[in-house]
PDB file of C-alpha atoms and ligand atoms in Angstrom:
ATOM      1  CA  LYS A 209       0.000   0.000   0.000  1.00  0.00           C
ATOM      2  CA  ILE A 210       1.227   3.482  -0.910  1.00  0.00           C
ATOM      3  CA  LEU A 211       0.802   6.631   1.190  1.00  0.00           C
ATOM      4  CA  VAL A 212       0.984   9.945  -0.691  1.00  0.00           C
ATOM      5  CA  THR A 213       1.325  13.252   1.158  1.00  0.00           C
ATOM      6  CA  GLY A 214       0.530  16.497  -0.655  1.00  0.00           C
ATOM      7  CA  ALA A 215      -1.841  14.421  -2.800  1.00  0.00           C
ATOM      8  CA  LEU A 216      -3.858  17.456  -3.963  1.00  0.00           C
ATOM      9  CA  GLY A 217      -0.822  19.350  -5.239  1.00  0.00           C
ATOM     10  CA  GLN A 218       0.392  19.739  -8.824  1.00  0.00           C
ATOM     11  CA  ILE A 219       2.218  16.366  -8.857  1.00  0.00           C
ATOM     12  CA  GLY A 220       0.027  14.512  -6.337  1.00  0.00           C
ATOM     13  CA  SER A 221      -3.242  15.192  -8.195  1.00  0.00           C
ATOM     14  CA  GLU A 222      -1.976  13.198 -11.158  1.00  0.00           C
ATOM     15  CA  LEU A 223       0.378  10.742  -9.479  1.00  0.00           C
ATOM     16  CA  VAL A 224      -2.374   9.383  -7.186  1.00  0.00           C
ATOM     17  CA  MET A 225      -4.687   8.737 -10.168  1.00  0.00           C
ATOM     18  CA  LYS A 226      -1.921   7.026 -12.169  1.00  0.00           C
ATOM     19  CA  MET A 227      -0.805   4.898  -9.205  1.00  0.00           C
ATOM     20  CA  ARG A 228      -4.428   3.889  -8.500  1.00  0.00           C
ATOM     21  CA  GLU A 229      -4.740   2.764 -12.122  1.00  0.00           C
ATOM     22  CA  ILE A 230      -1.586   0.647 -11.788  1.00  0.00           C
ATOM     23  CA  TYR A 231      -1.785  -0.655  -8.212  1.00  0.00           C
ATOM     24  CA  GLY A 232      -5.529  -0.456  -7.476  1.00  0.00           C
ATOM     25  CA  ASN A 233      -7.629   2.339  -5.982  1.00  0.00           C
ATOM     26  CA  ALA A 234      -7.687   0.915  -2.469  1.00  0.00           C
ATOM     27  CA  ASN A 235      -3.897   0.572  -2.404  1.00  0.00           C
ATOM     28  CA  VAL A 236      -3.102   4.280  -2.741  1.00  0.00           C
ATOM     29  CA  ILE A 237      -3.963   6.329   0.351  1.00  0.00           C
ATOM     30  CA  ALA A 238      -4.052  10.021  -0.540  1.00  0.00           C
ATOM     31  CA  THR A 239      -3.536  12.643   2.166  1.00  0.00           C
ATOM     32  CA  ASP A 240      -3.399  16.419   2.216  1.00  0.00           C
ATOM     33  CA  ILE A 241      -3.867  19.302   4.641  1.00  0.00           C
ATOM     34  CA  ARG A 242      -7.428  19.884   3.359  1.00  0.00           C
ATOM     35  CA  GLU A 243     -10.119  18.061   1.449  1.00  0.00           C
ATOM     36  CA  THR A 244     -11.464  19.209  -1.925  1.00  0.00           C
ATOM     37  CA  GLU A 245     -14.053  17.989  -4.440  1.00  0.00           C
ATOM     38  CA  SER A 246     -11.616  16.077  -6.679  1.00  0.00           C
ATOM     39  CA  ASP A 247     -10.943  12.750  -8.405  1.00  0.00           C
ATOM     40  CA  VAL A 248      -8.236  12.089  -5.818  1.00  0.00           C
ATOM     41  CA  VAL A 249     -10.716  12.373  -2.932  1.00  0.00           C
ATOM     42  CA  GLN A 250     -13.521  10.530  -4.705  1.00  0.00           C
ATOM     43  CA  SER A 251     -11.642   7.647  -6.370  1.00  0.00           C
ATOM     44  CA  GLY A 252     -10.010   6.033  -3.333  1.00  0.00           C
ATOM     45  CA  PRO A 253      -8.928   6.379   0.320  1.00  0.00           C
ATOM     46  CA  PHE A 254      -8.333   9.976   1.454  1.00  0.00           C
ATOM     47  CA  ASP A 255      -7.336  11.376   4.848  1.00  0.00           C
ATOM     48  CA  ILE A 256      -6.661  14.900   6.061  1.00  0.00           C
ATOM     49  CA  VAL A 257      -3.111  14.846   7.465  1.00  0.00           C
ATOM     50  CA  ASP A 258      -0.800  17.711   8.451  1.00  0.00           C
ATOM     51  CA  VAL A 259       2.695  16.314   7.825  1.00  0.00           C
ATOM     52  CA  THR A 260       4.090  18.481  10.615  1.00  0.00           C
ATOM     53  CA  ASP A 261       1.980  16.354  13.021  1.00  0.00           C
ATOM     54  CA  ALA A 262       4.258  13.322  13.468  1.00  0.00           C
ATOM     55  CA  LYS A 263       1.674  11.261  15.389  1.00  0.00           C
ATOM     56  CA  ALA A 264      -1.069  11.770  12.802  1.00  0.00           C
ATOM     57  CA  LEU A 265       1.289  10.878   9.970  1.00  0.00           C
ATOM     58  CA  PHE A 266       2.506   7.730  11.751  1.00  0.00           C
ATOM     59  CA  LYS A 267      -1.101   6.664  12.553  1.00  0.00           C
ATOM     60  CA  VAL A 268      -2.370   6.899   8.968  1.00  0.00           C
ATOM     61  CA  ALA A 269       0.689   4.972   7.727  1.00  0.00           C
ATOM     62  CA  LYS A 270       0.420   2.270  10.409  1.00  0.00           C
ATOM     63  CA  ASP A 271      -3.368   1.874  10.219  1.00  0.00           C
ATOM     64  CA  ASN A 272      -3.117   1.357   6.451  1.00  0.00           C
ATOM     65  CA  ARG A 273      -0.036  -0.882   6.683  1.00  0.00           C
ATOM     66  CA  VAL A 274       1.725   1.098   3.949  1.00  0.00           C
ATOM     67  CA  ASP A 275       4.943  -0.211   2.393  1.00  0.00           C
ATOM     68  CA  THR A 276       5.750   2.897   0.356  1.00  0.00           C
ATOM     69  CA  ILE A 277       5.661   6.604   1.222  1.00  0.00           C
ATOM     70  CA  ILE A 278       5.593   9.245  -1.532  1.00  0.00           C
ATOM     71  CA  HIS A 279       6.213  12.510   0.319  1.00  0.00           C
ATOM     72  CA  LEU A 280       5.145  15.486  -1.799  1.00  0.00           C
ATOM     73  CA  ALA A 281       3.790  17.937   0.799  1.00  0.00           C
ATOM     74  CA  ALA A 282       5.968  21.072   0.649  1.00  0.00           C
ATOM     75  CA  LEU A 283       6.069  24.768  -0.209  1.00  0.00           C
ATOM     76  CA  LEU A 284       7.585  25.634  -3.608  1.00  0.00           C
ATOM     77  CA  SER A 285      10.331  28.167  -4.257  1.00  0.00           C
ATOM     78  CA  ALA A 286       8.538  31.513  -4.544  1.00  0.00           C
ATOM     79  CA  THR A 287       6.155  30.844  -1.648  1.00  0.00           C
ATOM     80  CA  ALA A 288       9.025  29.561   0.480  1.00  0.00           C
ATOM     81  CA  GLU A 289      11.027  32.709  -0.229  1.00  0.00           C
ATOM     82  CA  ASN A 290       8.116  34.800   1.070  1.00  0.00           C
ATOM     83  CA  ASN A 291       7.751  32.707   4.229  1.00  0.00           C
ATOM     84  CA  PRO A 292      11.226  31.262   4.857  1.00  0.00           C
ATOM     85  CA  LEU A 293      10.744  30.176   8.463  1.00  0.00           C
ATOM     86  CA  PHE A 294       7.377  28.522   7.814  1.00  0.00           C
ATOM     87  CA  ALA A 295       8.973  26.910   4.753  1.00  0.00           C
ATOM     88  CA  TRP A 296      11.724  25.411   6.933  1.00  0.00           C
ATOM     89  CA  HIS A 297       9.100  24.206   9.441  1.00  0.00           C
ATOM     90  CA  LEU A 298       6.886  22.565   6.810  1.00  0.00           C
ATOM     91  CA  ASN A 299       9.500  21.412   4.283  1.00  0.00           C
ATOM     92  CA  MET A 300      12.004  20.032   6.821  1.00  0.00           C
ATOM     93  CA  GLY A 301       9.627  19.230   9.703  1.00  0.00           C
ATOM     94  CA  GLY A 302       7.354  17.349   7.332  1.00  0.00           C
ATOM     95  CA  LEU A 303      10.268  15.532   5.726  1.00  0.00           C
ATOM     96  CA  VAL A 304      11.869  14.331   8.949  1.00  0.00           C
ATOM     97  CA  ASN A 305       8.460  13.157  10.221  1.00  0.00           C
ATOM     98  CA  ALA A 306       7.881  11.223   6.993  1.00  0.00           C
ATOM     99  CA  LEU A 307      11.383   9.708   7.114  1.00  0.00           C
ATOM    100  CA  GLU A 308      10.857   8.637  10.723  1.00  0.00           C
ATOM    101  CA  VAL A 309       7.623   6.869   9.732  1.00  0.00           C
ATOM    102  CA  ALA A 310       9.485   5.180   6.867  1.00  0.00           C
ATOM    103  CA  ARG A 311      12.193   4.059   9.289  1.00  0.00           C
ATOM    104  CA  GLU A 312       9.775   2.768  11.948  1.00  0.00           C
ATOM    105  CA  LEU A 313       7.534   0.945   9.446  1.00  0.00           C
ATOM    106  CA  ASN A 314      10.406  -0.004   7.125  1.00  0.00           C
ATOM    107  CA  THR A 315       8.743   1.424   4.007  1.00  0.00           C
ATOM    108  CA  GLN A 316      10.238   2.477   0.671  1.00  0.00           C
ATOM    109  CA  PHE A 317      10.458   6.282   0.419  1.00  0.00           C
ATOM    110  CA  PHE A 318      10.317   8.905  -2.339  1.00  0.00           C
ATOM    111  CA  THR A 319      10.504  12.659  -2.058  1.00  0.00           C
ATOM    112  CA  PRO A 320      11.386  15.099  -4.849  1.00  0.00           C
ATOM    113  CA  SER A 321      14.331  17.413  -4.936  1.00  0.00           C
ATOM    114  CA  SER A 322      14.622  20.087  -7.614  1.00  0.00           C
ATOM    115  CA  ILE A 323      16.926  22.014  -9.910  1.00  0.00           C
ATOM    116  CA  GLY A 324      16.394  24.509  -7.097  1.00  0.00           C
ATOM    117  CA  ALA A 325      18.922  22.457  -5.096  1.00  0.00           C
ATOM    118  CA  PHE A 326      21.636  24.148  -7.175  1.00  0.00           C
ATOM    119  CA  GLY A 327      22.883  27.715  -6.755  1.00  0.00           C
ATOM    120  CA  PRO A 328      24.810  30.514  -8.530  1.00  0.00           C
ATOM    121  CA  THR A 329      28.188  28.735  -8.121  1.00  0.00           C
ATOM    122  CA  THR A 330      26.916  25.504  -9.674  1.00  0.00           C
ATOM    123  CA  PRO A 331      28.029  24.969 -13.319  1.00  0.00           C
ATOM    124  CA  LYS A 332      25.006  26.277 -15.277  1.00  0.00           C
ATOM    125  CA  ASP A 333      25.258  24.164 -18.452  1.00  0.00           C
ATOM    126  CA  ASN A 334      25.278  20.377 -18.485  1.00  0.00           C
ATOM    127  CA  THR A 335      25.096  20.569 -14.695  1.00  0.00           C
ATOM    128  CA  PRO A 336      26.670  17.330 -13.414  1.00  0.00           C
ATOM    129  CA  GLN A 337      24.895  14.817 -11.154  1.00  0.00           C
ATOM    130  CA  ASP A 338      27.593  15.387  -8.505  1.00  0.00           C
ATOM    131  CA  THR A 339      28.602  19.063  -8.219  1.00  0.00           C
ATOM    132  CA  ILE A 340      28.572  22.166  -6.027  1.00  0.00           C
ATOM    133  CA  GLN A 341      25.235  22.805  -4.290  1.00  0.00           C
ATOM    134  CA  ARG A 342      25.131  26.232  -2.595  1.00  0.00           C
ATOM    135  CA  PRO A 343      21.559  27.400  -3.282  1.00  0.00           C
ATOM    136  CA  THR A 344      20.650  30.933  -2.215  1.00  0.00           C
ATOM    137  CA  THR A 345      16.923  30.363  -1.601  1.00  0.00           C
ATOM    138  CA  MET A 346      15.192  28.828   1.415  1.00  0.00           C
ATOM    139  CA  TYR A 347      13.606  26.299  -0.972  1.00  0.00           C
ATOM    140  CA  GLY A 348      17.064  25.366  -2.229  1.00  0.00           C
ATOM    141  CA  VAL A 349      18.378  25.044   1.325  1.00  0.00           C
ATOM    142  CA  ASN A 350      15.409  22.762   2.052  1.00  0.00           C
ATOM    143  CA  LYS A 351      16.079  20.678  -1.062  1.00  0.00           C
ATOM    144  CA  VAL A 352      19.816  20.198  -0.411  1.00  0.00           C
ATOM    145  CA  SER A 353      19.128  19.428   3.264  1.00  0.00           C
ATOM    146  CA  GLY A 354      16.419  17.017   2.151  1.00  0.00           C
ATOM    147  CA  GLU A 355      18.774  15.221  -0.235  1.00  0.00           C
ATOM    148  CA  LEU A 356      21.386  14.849   2.506  1.00  0.00           C
ATOM    149  CA  LEU A 357      18.794  13.725   5.071  1.00  0.00           C
ATOM    150  CA  CYS A 358      17.357  11.097   2.700  1.00  0.00           C
ATOM    151  CA  ASP A 359      20.840   9.764   1.900  1.00  0.00           C
ATOM    152  CA  TYR A 360      21.562   9.689   5.644  1.00  0.00           C
ATOM    153  CA  TYR A 361      18.416   7.620   6.346  1.00  0.00           C
ATOM    154  CA  PHE A 362      19.513   5.219   3.616  1.00  0.00           C
ATOM    155  CA  LYS A 363      23.080   4.838   4.891  1.00  0.00           C
ATOM    156  CA  LYS A 364      22.393   4.983   8.651  1.00  0.00           C
ATOM    157  CA  PHE A 365      19.036   3.173   8.919  1.00  0.00           C
ATOM    158  CA  GLY A 366      18.812   1.286   5.617  1.00  0.00           C
ATOM    159  CA  VAL A 367      15.612   3.088   4.571  1.00  0.00           C
ATOM    160  CA  ASP A 368      15.174   2.617   0.798  1.00  0.00           C
ATOM    161  CA  THR A 369      15.022   6.347  -0.023  1.00  0.00           C
ATOM    162  CA  ARG A 370      15.000   7.518  -3.659  1.00  0.00           C
ATOM    163  CA  GLY A 371      14.515  10.941  -5.243  1.00  0.00           C
ATOM    164  CA  VAL A 372      14.782  13.005  -8.408  1.00  0.00           C
ATOM    165  CA  ARG A 373      15.720  16.647  -8.934  1.00  0.00           C
ATOM    166  CA  PHE A 374      12.628  17.793 -10.833  1.00  0.00           C
ATOM    167  CA  PRO A 375      12.878  20.564 -13.417  1.00  0.00           C
ATOM    168  CA  GLY A 376       9.905  22.879 -13.833  1.00  0.00           C
ATOM    169  CA  LEU A 377       6.807  20.709 -14.293  1.00  0.00           C
ATOM    170  CA  ILE A 378       4.132  21.645 -16.796  1.00  0.00           C
ATOM    171  CA  SER A 379       0.608  20.227 -16.458  1.00  0.00           C
ATOM    172  CA  TYR A 380      -3.070  21.043 -16.995  1.00  0.00           C
ATOM    173  CA  VAL A 381      -4.830  19.087 -14.233  1.00  0.00           C
ATOM    174  CA  ALA A 382      -3.953  20.930 -11.023  1.00  0.00           C
ATOM    175  CA  PRO A 383      -2.331  24.369 -11.047  1.00  0.00           C
ATOM    176  CA  PRO A 384       1.157  24.568  -9.499  1.00  0.00           C
ATOM    177  CA  GLY A 385       1.349  26.566  -6.294  1.00  0.00           C
ATOM    178  CA  GLY A 386       3.955  29.246  -5.874  1.00  0.00           C
ATOM    179  CA  GLY A 387       6.739  28.020  -8.119  1.00  0.00           C
ATOM    180  CA  THR A 388       9.248  30.064 -10.109  1.00  0.00           C
ATOM    181  CA  THR A 389       8.712  27.918 -13.197  1.00  0.00           C
ATOM    182  CA  ASP A 390       4.927  28.432 -13.077  1.00  0.00           C
ATOM    183  CA  TYR A 391       5.176  30.990 -15.904  1.00  0.00           C
ATOM    184  CA  ALA A 392       5.537  27.954 -18.193  1.00  0.00           C
ATOM    185  CA  VAL A 393       2.124  26.690 -17.032  1.00  0.00           C
ATOM    186  CA  GLU A 394       0.325  30.052 -16.895  1.00  0.00           C
ATOM    187  CA  ILE A 395       1.365  30.871 -20.490  1.00  0.00           C
ATOM    188  CA  TYR A 396      -0.710  27.981 -21.867  1.00  0.00           C
ATOM    189  CA  TYR A 397      -3.805  28.896 -19.829  1.00  0.00           C
ATOM    190  CA  GLU A 398      -3.518  32.565 -20.886  1.00  0.00           C
ATOM    191  CA  ALA A 399      -2.907  31.649 -24.535  1.00  0.00           C
ATOM    192  CA  ILE A 400      -6.252  29.823 -24.599  1.00  0.00           C
ATOM    193  CA  LYS A 401      -8.181  32.309 -22.434  1.00  0.00           C
ATOM    194  CA  ASN A 402      -6.820  35.654 -23.682  1.00  0.00           C
ATOM    195  CA  GLY A 403      -4.465  34.995 -26.594  1.00  0.00           C
ATOM    196  CA  LYS A 404      -1.714  36.843 -24.772  1.00  0.00           C
ATOM    197  CA  TYR A 405       0.588  36.478 -21.751  1.00  0.00           C
ATOM    198  CA  ALA A 406       2.865  38.806 -19.766  1.00  0.00           C
ATOM    199  CA  SER A 407       5.672  36.596 -18.449  1.00  0.00           C
ATOM    200  CA  PHE A 408       7.088  37.227 -14.963  1.00  0.00           C
ATOM    201  CA  ILE A 409      10.317  35.497 -16.055  1.00  0.00           C
ATOM    202  CA  ASN A 410      12.405  37.424 -18.579  1.00  0.00           C
ATOM    203  CA  LYS A 411      13.163  36.358 -22.151  1.00  0.00           C
ATOM    204  CA  GLY A 412      16.440  34.509 -22.448  1.00  0.00           C
ATOM    205  CA  THR A 413      16.097  32.868 -19.003  1.00  0.00           C
ATOM    206  CA  TYR A 414      16.768  29.191 -19.645  1.00  0.00           C
ATOM    207  CA  MET A 415      15.475  26.550 -17.208  1.00  0.00           C
ATOM    208  CA  ASP A 416      14.939  22.813 -17.400  1.00  0.00           C
ATOM    209  CA  MET A 417      11.333  21.774 -17.886  1.00  0.00           C
ATOM    210  CA  MET A 418       9.315  18.565 -18.191  1.00  0.00           C
ATOM    211  CA  TYR A 419       5.740  17.599 -19.057  1.00  0.00           C
ATOM    212  CA  MET A 420       3.876  15.940 -16.161  1.00  0.00           C
ATOM    213  CA  PRO A 421       3.396  12.523 -17.866  1.00  0.00           C
ATOM    214  CA  ASP A 422       7.201  12.181 -18.021  1.00  0.00           C
ATOM    215  CA  ALA A 423       7.501  13.228 -14.368  1.00  0.00           C
ATOM    216  CA  LEU A 424       4.983  10.583 -13.246  1.00  0.00           C
ATOM    217  CA  ASN A 425       6.742   7.885 -15.284  1.00  0.00           C
ATOM    218  CA  ALA A 426      10.069   8.905 -13.749  1.00  0.00           C
ATOM    219  CA  ILE A 427       8.763   8.462 -10.186  1.00  0.00           C
ATOM    220  CA  ILE A 428       7.241   5.044 -10.909  1.00  0.00           C
ATOM    221  CA  THR A 429      10.253   3.807 -12.930  1.00  0.00           C
ATOM    222  CA  LEU A 430      12.685   4.901 -10.210  1.00  0.00           C
ATOM    223  CA  MET A 431      10.632   3.304  -7.412  1.00  0.00           C
ATOM    224  CA  GLU A 432      10.430   0.023  -9.335  1.00  0.00           C
ATOM    225  CA  ALA A 433      14.107   0.062 -10.341  1.00  0.00           C
ATOM    226  CA  ASP A 434      16.550  -2.625  -9.186  1.00  0.00           C
ATOM    227  CA  ALA A 435      18.143  -1.194  -6.032  1.00  0.00           C
ATOM    228  CA  SER A 436      21.473  -2.915  -6.800  1.00  0.00           C
ATOM    229  CA  LYS A 437      21.853  -0.750  -9.930  1.00  0.00           C
ATOM    230  CA  LEU A 438      21.511   2.564  -8.064  1.00  0.00           C
ATOM    231  CA  LYS A 439      24.824   4.309  -7.450  1.00  0.00           C
ATOM    232  CA  HIS A 440      22.953   7.474  -6.472  1.00  0.00           C
ATOM    233  CA  ARG A 441      19.839   7.857  -4.343  1.00  0.00           C
ATOM    234  CA  ASN A 442      18.946  11.457  -3.490  1.00  0.00           C
ATOM    235  CA  ALA A 443      18.586  12.845  -5.880  1.00  0.00           C
ATOM    236  CA  PHE A 444      18.850  12.099  -9.608  1.00  0.00           C
ATOM    237  CA  ASN A 445      19.072  14.936 -12.158  1.00  0.00           C
ATOM    238  CA  ILE A 446      16.236  14.506 -14.658  1.00  0.00           C
ATOM    239  CA  THR A 447      15.083  16.822 -17.449  1.00  0.00           C
ATOM    240  CA  ALA A 448      13.238  16.785 -20.788  1.00  0.00           C
ATOM    241  CA  MET A 449      14.128  20.185 -22.257  1.00  0.00           C
ATOM    242  CA  SER A 450      16.001  23.398 -21.501  1.00  0.00           C
ATOM    243  CA  ILE A 451      13.878  26.315 -22.705  1.00  0.00           C
ATOM    244  CA  GLU A 452      13.286  30.031 -22.243  1.00  0.00           C
ATOM    245  CA  PRO A 453       9.952  31.967 -22.461  1.00  0.00           C
ATOM    246  CA  GLU A 454      10.463  32.903 -26.140  1.00  0.00           C
ATOM    247  CA  ASP A 455      10.742  29.188 -27.046  1.00  0.00           C
ATOM    248  CA  ILE A 456       7.302  28.451 -25.569  1.00  0.00           C
ATOM    249  CA  ALA A 457       5.787  31.563 -27.191  1.00  0.00           C
ATOM    250  CA  ALA A 458       7.120  30.539 -30.611  1.00  0.00           C
ATOM    251  CA  GLU A 459       5.742  27.012 -30.217  1.00  0.00           C
ATOM    252  CA  ILE A 460       2.316  28.324 -29.110  1.00  0.00           C
ATOM    253  CA  LYS A 461       2.215  30.642 -32.154  1.00  0.00           C
ATOM    254  CA  LYS A 462       2.362  27.581 -34.413  1.00  0.00           C
ATOM    255  CA  HIS A 463      -1.086  26.729 -33.000  1.00  0.00           C
ATOM    256  CA  ILE A 464      -2.417  30.220 -32.124  1.00  0.00           C
ATOM    257  CA  PRO A 465      -0.739  32.590 -34.651  1.00  0.00           C
ATOM    258  CA  GLU A 466      -2.198  35.711 -33.066  1.00  0.00           C
ATOM    259  CA  PHE A 467      -0.734  34.847 -29.612  1.00  0.00           C
ATOM    260  CA  GLU A 468       1.056  37.844 -28.098  1.00  0.00           C
ATOM    261  CA  MET A 469       3.924  37.499 -25.593  1.00  0.00           C
ATOM    262  CA  THR A 470       4.983  40.414 -23.380  1.00  0.00           C
ATOM    263  CA  TYR A 471       7.128  40.685 -20.259  1.00  0.00           C
ATOM    264  CA  ASP A 472       6.280  41.964 -16.784  1.00  0.00           C
ATOM    265  CA  VAL A 473       9.298  40.601 -14.932  1.00  0.00           C
ATOM    266  CA  ASP A 474       8.947  39.843 -11.216  1.00  0.00           C
ATOM    267  CA  PRO A 475      12.376  40.661  -9.754  1.00  0.00           C
ATOM    268  CA  ALA A 476      11.998  38.136  -6.903  1.00  0.00           C
ATOM    269  CA  ARG A 477      11.196  35.157  -9.086  1.00  0.00           C
ATOM    270  CA  GLN A 478      13.623  36.327 -11.806  1.00  0.00           C
ATOM    271  CA  ALA A 479      16.410  36.317  -9.209  1.00  0.00           C
ATOM    272  CA  ILE A 480      15.476  32.777  -8.126  1.00  0.00           C
ATOM    273  CA  ALA A 481      15.427  31.600 -11.770  1.00  0.00           C
ATOM    274  CA  GLU A 482      18.827  33.172 -12.460  1.00  0.00           C
ATOM    275  CA  SER A 483      20.353  31.327  -9.498  1.00  0.00           C
ATOM    276  CA  TRP A 484      19.384  27.980 -11.035  1.00  0.00           C
ATOM    277  CA  PRO A 485      21.095  26.043 -13.874  1.00  0.00           C
ATOM    278  CA  ASN A 486      20.234  26.529 -17.552  1.00  0.00           C
ATOM    279  CA  ALA A 487      20.428  22.830 -18.424  1.00  0.00           C
ATOM    280  CA  ILE A 488      21.270  19.842 -16.222  1.00  0.00           C
ATOM    281  CA  ASP A 489      22.818  16.509 -17.226  1.00  0.00           C
ATOM    282  CA  ALA A 490      20.557  13.448 -16.684  1.00  0.00           C
ATOM    283  CA  THR A 491      23.109  10.767 -17.644  1.00  0.00           C
ATOM    284  CA  ALA A 492      23.144   9.095 -14.218  1.00  0.00           C
ATOM    285  CA  ALA A 493      19.355   8.624 -14.225  1.00  0.00           C
ATOM    286  CA  LYS A 494      19.484   7.205 -17.771  1.00  0.00           C
ATOM    287  CA  GLU A 495      22.302   4.802 -16.902  1.00  0.00           C
ATOM    288  CA  GLU A 496      21.188   3.675 -13.428  1.00  0.00           C
ATOM    289  CA  TRP A 497      17.420   3.226 -13.934  1.00  0.00           C
ATOM    290  CA  GLY A 498      16.608   3.895 -17.588  1.00  0.00           C
ATOM    291  CA  PHE A 499      15.088   7.364 -17.270  1.00  0.00           C
ATOM    292  CA  LYS A 500      13.759   8.794 -20.520  1.00  0.00           C
ATOM    293  CA  ALA A 501      11.441  11.655 -21.425  1.00  0.00           C
ATOM    294  CA  GLU A 502       8.824  11.183 -24.192  1.00  0.00           C
ATOM    295  CA  TYR A 503       7.669  14.816 -24.512  1.00  0.00           C
ATOM    296  CA  ASP A 504       9.694  17.589 -26.123  1.00  0.00           C
ATOM    297  CA  LEU A 505       8.452  21.211 -26.394  1.00  0.00           C
ATOM    298  CA  ALA A 506       6.477  20.598 -29.611  1.00  0.00           C
ATOM    299  CA  LYS A 507       4.704  17.467 -28.355  1.00  0.00           C
ATOM    300  CA  MET A 508       4.017  19.030 -24.921  1.00  0.00           C
ATOM    301  CA  THR A 509       2.597  22.232 -26.443  1.00  0.00           C
ATOM    302  CA  GLU A 510       0.302  20.311 -28.761  1.00  0.00           C
ATOM    303  CA  ASP A 511      -1.055  18.224 -25.873  1.00  0.00           C
ATOM    304  CA  MET A 512      -1.307  21.107 -23.368  1.00  0.00           C
ATOM    305  CA  LEU A 513      -3.288  23.311 -25.755  1.00  0.00           C
ATOM    306  CA  ALA A 514      -5.594  20.470 -26.818  1.00  0.00           C
ATOM    307  CA  LYS A 515      -6.341  19.445 -23.219  1.00  0.00           C
ATOM    308  CA  LEU A 516      -6.770  23.049 -21.984  1.00  0.00           C
ATOM    309  CA  LYS A 517      -9.178  23.851 -24.841  1.00  0.00           C
ATOM    310  CA  ILE A 518     -11.378  21.082 -23.434  1.00  0.00           C
ATOM    311  CA  LYS A 519     -10.846  22.007 -19.773  1.00  0.00           C
ATOM    312  CA  LEU A 520     -11.307  25.776 -20.217  1.00  0.00           C
ATOM    313  CA  GLY A 521     -13.807  25.435 -23.014  1.00  0.00           C
ATOM    314  CA  ASN A 522     -16.195  23.609 -20.695  1.00  0.00           C
ATOM    315  CA  LYS A 523     -15.856  26.403 -18.142  1.00  0.00           C
ATOM    316  CA  ILE A 524     -16.425  29.140 -20.732  1.00  0.00           C
ATOM    317  CA  ASN A 525     -19.462  27.344 -22.189  1.00  0.00           C
ATOM    318  CA  ASN A 526     -21.166  26.599 -18.839  1.00  0.00           C
TER     319      ASN A 526
HETATM  320  C1  LIG B 299       9.334  25.699  -8.338  1.00  0.00           C
HETATM  321  N1  LIG B 299       8.111  24.165  -9.793  1.00  0.00           N
HETATM  322  O1  LIG B 299       9.312  26.495  -9.242  1.00  0.00           O
HETATM  323  C2  LIG B 299       9.017  24.235  -8.660  1.00  0.00           C
HETATM  324  C3  LIG B 299      10.270  23.503  -9.022  1.00  0.00           C
HETATM  325  C4  LIG B 299      12.290  23.543 -10.476  1.00  0.00           C
HETATM  326  C5  LIG B 299      11.053  24.227 -10.100  1.00  0.00           C
HETATM  327  O2  LIG B 299      11.068  23.264  -7.917  1.00  0.00           O
HETATM  328  O3  LIG B 299       9.617  26.003  -7.204  1.00  0.00           O
END
């Protein structure tokens, strides 16, 4: 049985549904800090759990006899930068509670890291799997600490911890919450709704990105990988594309020729973006567990626009 925290977030909303398809509805227990009208809540077990409440988290894991914990509950980069102390409390308090449950119940464990775990002194192009990690954001500090803590629980207590450094994730099911890469999601919604978008990240700012289906496959492939083949654990560089706002605008224009891109740069999120790599190297993930991405910018854009036309079209028509 699999316990997912942060199950109503951008990744959780889709990962829970995919895991229920694969492993059975009753075998994926979704939890989040609140309950909403959603497929996740309606299609299988759901509990309200605050991951900073160690006892509550342990109880839901023990009562359901889980053997795998997917820990997604966290604040993303921009939100964390606005509330750094709360971010430390939730991101690190939640993580150590989840790791303790994994240790006590001897479960497998996944939690994501991010390209945000790198900083201004990290090589920006072809960023190696093993390199300098001196992030300058609270989110980055949380992600590097999280990587080290997960490796520690593996080495010290034998907990089977695994993780990936996610690039910006693009999806149409649940909106991301407070990320720096969210411009790459908003642009598709605005292209459909208004035919124009003012990006808060400046032109020429390259970041790694990935379409959600590839992110979900990466989690499941890594968790099912042969442990003896893993030279790394927390966390693997993975990416599908390195793009800047103009690249997305140009691809959207192939479908919506009248689309207009402008810039209204947010200095705070621009500064975060500039502290991150342009393009990371995912060789270790490919070699150690067969990571591969199916969606490039063209394929992602085609799918995003088609799916959002349906999703937003329904709303506009009703
Ligand atoms: C964020 N979407 O922007 C997340 C992610 C690499 C970006 O960590 O904070």
